[in-house]
Amino acid sequence: MRSSKRFLAGFCVLAALATAALAGAGPALGAPAWHVQTISGAPELAGIDFVDPRHGWTVGRAGEIWATSNGGRTWEAESSGTGADFNAVDFVDLNHGWAVGSGGEITATSNGGATWTPQTSGTTEFVTDVSFVDASHGFAIAGETVLKTSDGGATWSPATALPSVGKAIAF
């Protein structure tokens, strides 16, 4: 199971614990603790993805992309080469990732964020989310359109039907 899905599952568990605490039930024994982390100089952030407990990326306004290799204790800015407002980021491994946002912006890295390369989405709609199955096959949401790629994002096209892959596509 990919880390982003584990993160989502963990988030749901923590949300349930928070709801229970607000309803008067105490926190469960051994419940994970949240720690506030600040990324100095970062604007408003919108999306985050971790590929393992140590390596993650977060994106936000004005083309900001930040990476951590120590579980979020420290973050380093990466140059996206764009001023687009990013909304989401997805990595399938330590090298291959995509960030999406305003104006149909999709940008990709194949070297762990050392460089980011714009991709042609074919839309000017705000791209709100992105999810890749592997380094070649992915989907993005742009307005009311689901975009798909089978070549790592070199080309994107509207999906006429979603594939039956035996599992839900998580956005």
CSV table of C-alpha atoms in Angstrom, one decimal:
chain,number,residue,atom,x,y,z
A,1,MET,CA,0.0,0.0,0.0
A,2,ARG,CA,1.5,3.4,-1.0
A,3,SER,CA,2.4,5.9,1.7
A,4,SER,CA,-0.1,8.5,0.6
A,5,LYS,CA,-2.9,5.9,1.1
A,6,ARG,CA,-1.4,5.0,4.5
A,7,PHE,CA,-1.3,8.7,5.3
A,8,LEU,CA,-5.0,9.1,4.3
A,9,ALA,CA,-5.9,6.0,6.4
A,10,GLY,CA,-3.9,7.4,9.4
A,11,PHE,CA,-5.5,10.8,9.0
A,12,CYS,CA,-9.0,9.1,9.1
A,13,VAL,CA,-8.1,7.3,12.3
A,14,LEU,CA,-6.8,10.5,13.8
A,15,ALA,CA,-9.9,12.3,12.8
A,16,ALA,CA,-12.0,9.7,14.5
A,17,LEU,CA,-9.9,10.0,17.6
A,18,ALA,CA,-10.4,13.8,17.6
A,19,THR,CA,-14.1,13.4,17.1
A,20,ALA,CA,-14.2,11.0,20.0
A,21,ALA,CA,-12.3,13.4,22.2
A,22,LEU,CA,-14.6,16.2,21.3
A,23,ALA,CA,-17.6,14.0,22.2
A,24,GLY,CA,-16.1,13.5,25.7
A,25,ALA,CA,-14.3,10.2,25.2
A,26,GLY,CA,-10.7,10.4,26.1
A,27,PRO,CA,-7.9,9.7,23.5
A,28,ALA,CA,-7.1,6.1,22.9
A,29,LEU,CA,-4.1,4.6,24.6
A,30,GLY,CA,-1.0,4.7,22.3
A,31,ALA,CA,-2.7,7.2,19.9
A,32,PRO,CA,-0.1,8.9,17.7
A,33,ALA,CA,0.7,12.5,18.6
A,34,TRP,CA,0.7,15.4,16.1
A,35,HIS,CA,3.6,17.9,16.2
A,36,VAL,CA,3.4,21.3,14.7
A,37,GLN,CA,6.1,22.0,12.1
A,38,THR,CA,6.9,25.3,10.5
A,39,ILE,CA,8.4,25.7,7.1
A,40,SER,CA,10.2,29.1,7.3
A,41,GLY,CA,9.4,31.3,4.3
A,42,ALA,CA,6.7,29.0,2.9
A,43,PRO,CA,3.5,30.6,1.7
A,44,GLU,CA,0.2,28.9,2.2
A,45,LEU,CA,0.6,25.2,1.5
A,46,ALA,CA,-2.1,23.1,-0.1
A,47,GLY,CA,-0.9,19.5,-0.8
A,48,ILE,CA,1.5,17.0,0.7
A,49,ASP,CA,2.7,13.5,-0.2
A,50,PHE,CA,5.2,11.1,1.5
A,51,VAL,CA,6.7,8.1,-0.2
A,52,ASP,CA,8.1,6.7,3.0
A,53,PRO,CA,8.3,7.9,6.6
A,54,ARG,CA,11.3,10.2,5.8
A,55,HIS,CA,10.8,11.5,2.2
A,56,GLY,CA,8.0,13.9,1.4
A,57,TRP,CA,7.0,16.9,-0.6
A,58,THR,CA,4.5,19.7,-0.1
A,59,VAL,CA,3.3,22.3,-2.5
A,60,GLY,CA,1.5,25.7,-2.4
A,61,ARG,CA,1.1,29.1,-3.8
A,62,ALA,CA,3.4,30.8,-6.3
A,63,GLY,CA,5.0,27.6,-7.5
A,64,GLU,CA,6.4,26.6,-4.1
A,65,ILE,CA,7.6,23.1,-3.7
A,66,TRP,CA,9.3,21.9,-0.5
A,67,ALA,CA,11.0,18.6,0.2
A,68,THR,CA,12.0,16.7,3.4
A,69,SER,CA,14.3,13.8,3.8
A,70,ASN,CA,14.0,13.5,7.6
A,71,GLY,CA,10.3,13.0,8.2
A,72,GLY,CA,9.5,16.7,8.2
A,73,ARG,CA,12.0,18.0,10.8
A,74,THR,CA,13.5,20.3,8.1
A,75,TRP,CA,12.3,21.3,4.6
A,76,GLU,CA,14.2,22.5,1.6
A,77,ALA,CA,12.8,24.6,-1.2
A,78,GLU,CA,12.9,23.3,-4.7
A,79,SER,CA,12.6,25.4,-7.8
A,80,SER,CA,9.5,24.5,-9.8
A,81,GLY,CA,10.2,27.1,-12.5
A,82,THR,CA,6.6,28.3,-12.4
A,83,GLY,CA,4.5,30.8,-10.5
A,84,ALA,CA,1.4,28.7,-10.6
A,85,ASP,CA,-0.5,28.1,-7.4
A,86,PHE,CA,-0.1,24.3,-6.7
A,87,ASN,CA,-2.9,22.4,-5.1
A,88,ALA,CA,-1.6,18.8,-5.0
A,89,VAL,CA,1.5,16.6,-5.4
A,90,ASP,CA,2.0,12.9,-5.9
A,91,PHE,CA,5.1,10.8,-5.9
A,92,VAL,CA,5.3,7.1,-6.8
A,93,ASP,CA,8.8,6.6,-5.6
A,94,LEU,CA,11.8,8.7,-4.5
A,95,ASN,CA,12.4,10.0,-8.1
A,96,HIS,CA,9.0,10.3,-9.9
A,97,GLY,CA,6.5,13.0,-8.9
A,98,TRP,CA,4.0,15.5,-10.2
A,99,ALA,CA,2.6,18.8,-8.9
A,100,VAL,CA,-0.6,20.3,-10.3
A,101,GLY,CA,-2.4,23.6,-10.0
A,102,SER,CA,-3.7,26.8,-11.5
A,103,GLY,CA,-3.9,27.5,-15.2
A,104,GLY,CA,-3.8,23.8,-16.1
A,105,GLU,CA,-0.3,23.5,-14.6
A,106,ILE,CA,1.2,20.0,-14.4
A,107,THR,CA,4.9,19.8,-13.7
A,108,ALA,CA,7.0,16.6,-13.2
A,109,THR,CA,10.3,15.4,-11.8
A,110,SER,CA,12.1,12.2,-12.6
A,111,ASN,CA,15.1,13.0,-10.3
A,112,GLY,CA,13.5,13.5,-6.9
A,113,GLY,CA,12.8,17.1,-7.3
A,114,ALA,CA,16.2,18.3,-8.3
A,115,THR,CA,14.6,19.6,-11.5
A,116,TRP,CA,10.9,20.0,-12.4
A,117,THR,CA,9.7,20.0,-16.0
A,118,PRO,CA,6.3,21.5,-17.2
A,119,GLN,CA,3.9,19.1,-19.0
A,120,THR,CA,1.1,20.0,-21.4
A,121,SER,CA,-2.2,19.3,-19.8
A,122,GLY,CA,-4.4,20.5,-22.6
A,123,THR,CA,-6.5,22.6,-20.3
A,124,THR,CA,-6.4,26.0,-18.6
A,125,GLU,CA,-8.7,24.7,-15.8
A,126,PHE,CA,-7.4,24.6,-12.3
A,127,VAL,CA,-6.0,21.1,-11.8
A,128,THR,CA,-7.1,20.2,-8.3
A,129,ASP,CA,-5.6,16.7,-7.8
A,130,VAL,CA,-3.2,14.1,-9.2
A,131,SER,CA,-2.7,10.4,-8.6
A,132,PHE,CA,-0.2,8.0,-10.3
A,133,VAL,CA,-0.4,4.2,-10.2
A,134,ASP,CA,3.2,3.9,-11.3
A,135,ALA,CA,5.8,6.2,-13.1
A,136,SER,CA,3.8,5.9,-16.4
A,137,HIS,CA,0.1,5.8,-15.5
A,138,GLY,CA,-1.7,8.6,-13.8
A,139,PHE,CA,-4.8,10.7,-13.5
A,140,ALA,CA,-5.5,14.3,-12.8
A,141,ILE,CA,-8.7,16.3,-12.1
A,142,ALA,CA,-9.2,19.5,-14.0
A,143,GLY,CA,-12.6,21.2,-13.4
A,144,GLU,CA,-15.1,18.5,-14.3
A,145,THR,CA,-12.6,16.6,-16.5
A,146,VAL,CA,-10.5,13.6,-15.5
A,147,LEU,CA,-7.3,13.6,-17.4
A,148,LYS,CA,-5.2,10.5,-18.0
A,149,THR,CA,-1.6,9.7,-19.1
A,150,SER,CA,0.1,6.4,-19.9
A,151,ASP,CA,3.5,7.9,-20.6
A,152,GLY,CA,4.4,9.6,-17.4
A,153,GLY,CA,2.7,12.8,-18.4
A,154,ALA,CA,4.4,13.5,-21.7
A,155,THR,CA,0.8,13.5,-23.1
A,156,TRP,CA,-2.5,14.0,-21.2
A,157,SER,CA,-6.0,13.5,-22.6
A,158,PRO,CA,-9.5,13.4,-21.2
A,159,ALA,CA,-10.4,10.0,-19.8
A,160,THR,CA,-13.5,8.6,-21.6
A,161,ALA,CA,-13.7,5.7,-19.1
A,162,LEU,CA,-11.8,4.9,-15.9
A,163,PRO,CA,-10.0,1.6,-16.0
A,164,SER,CA,-11.1,-1.3,-13.9
A,165,VAL,CA,-8.0,-1.9,-11.8
A,166,GLY,CA,-9.6,-3.8,-8.9
A,167,LYS,CA,-9.1,-0.9,-6.5
A,168,ALA,CA,-10.4,2.6,-6.0
A,169,ILE,CA,-8.3,5.5,-7.4
A,170,ALA,CA,-7.4,7.6,-4.4
A,171,PHE,CA,-7.3,11.4,-4.8
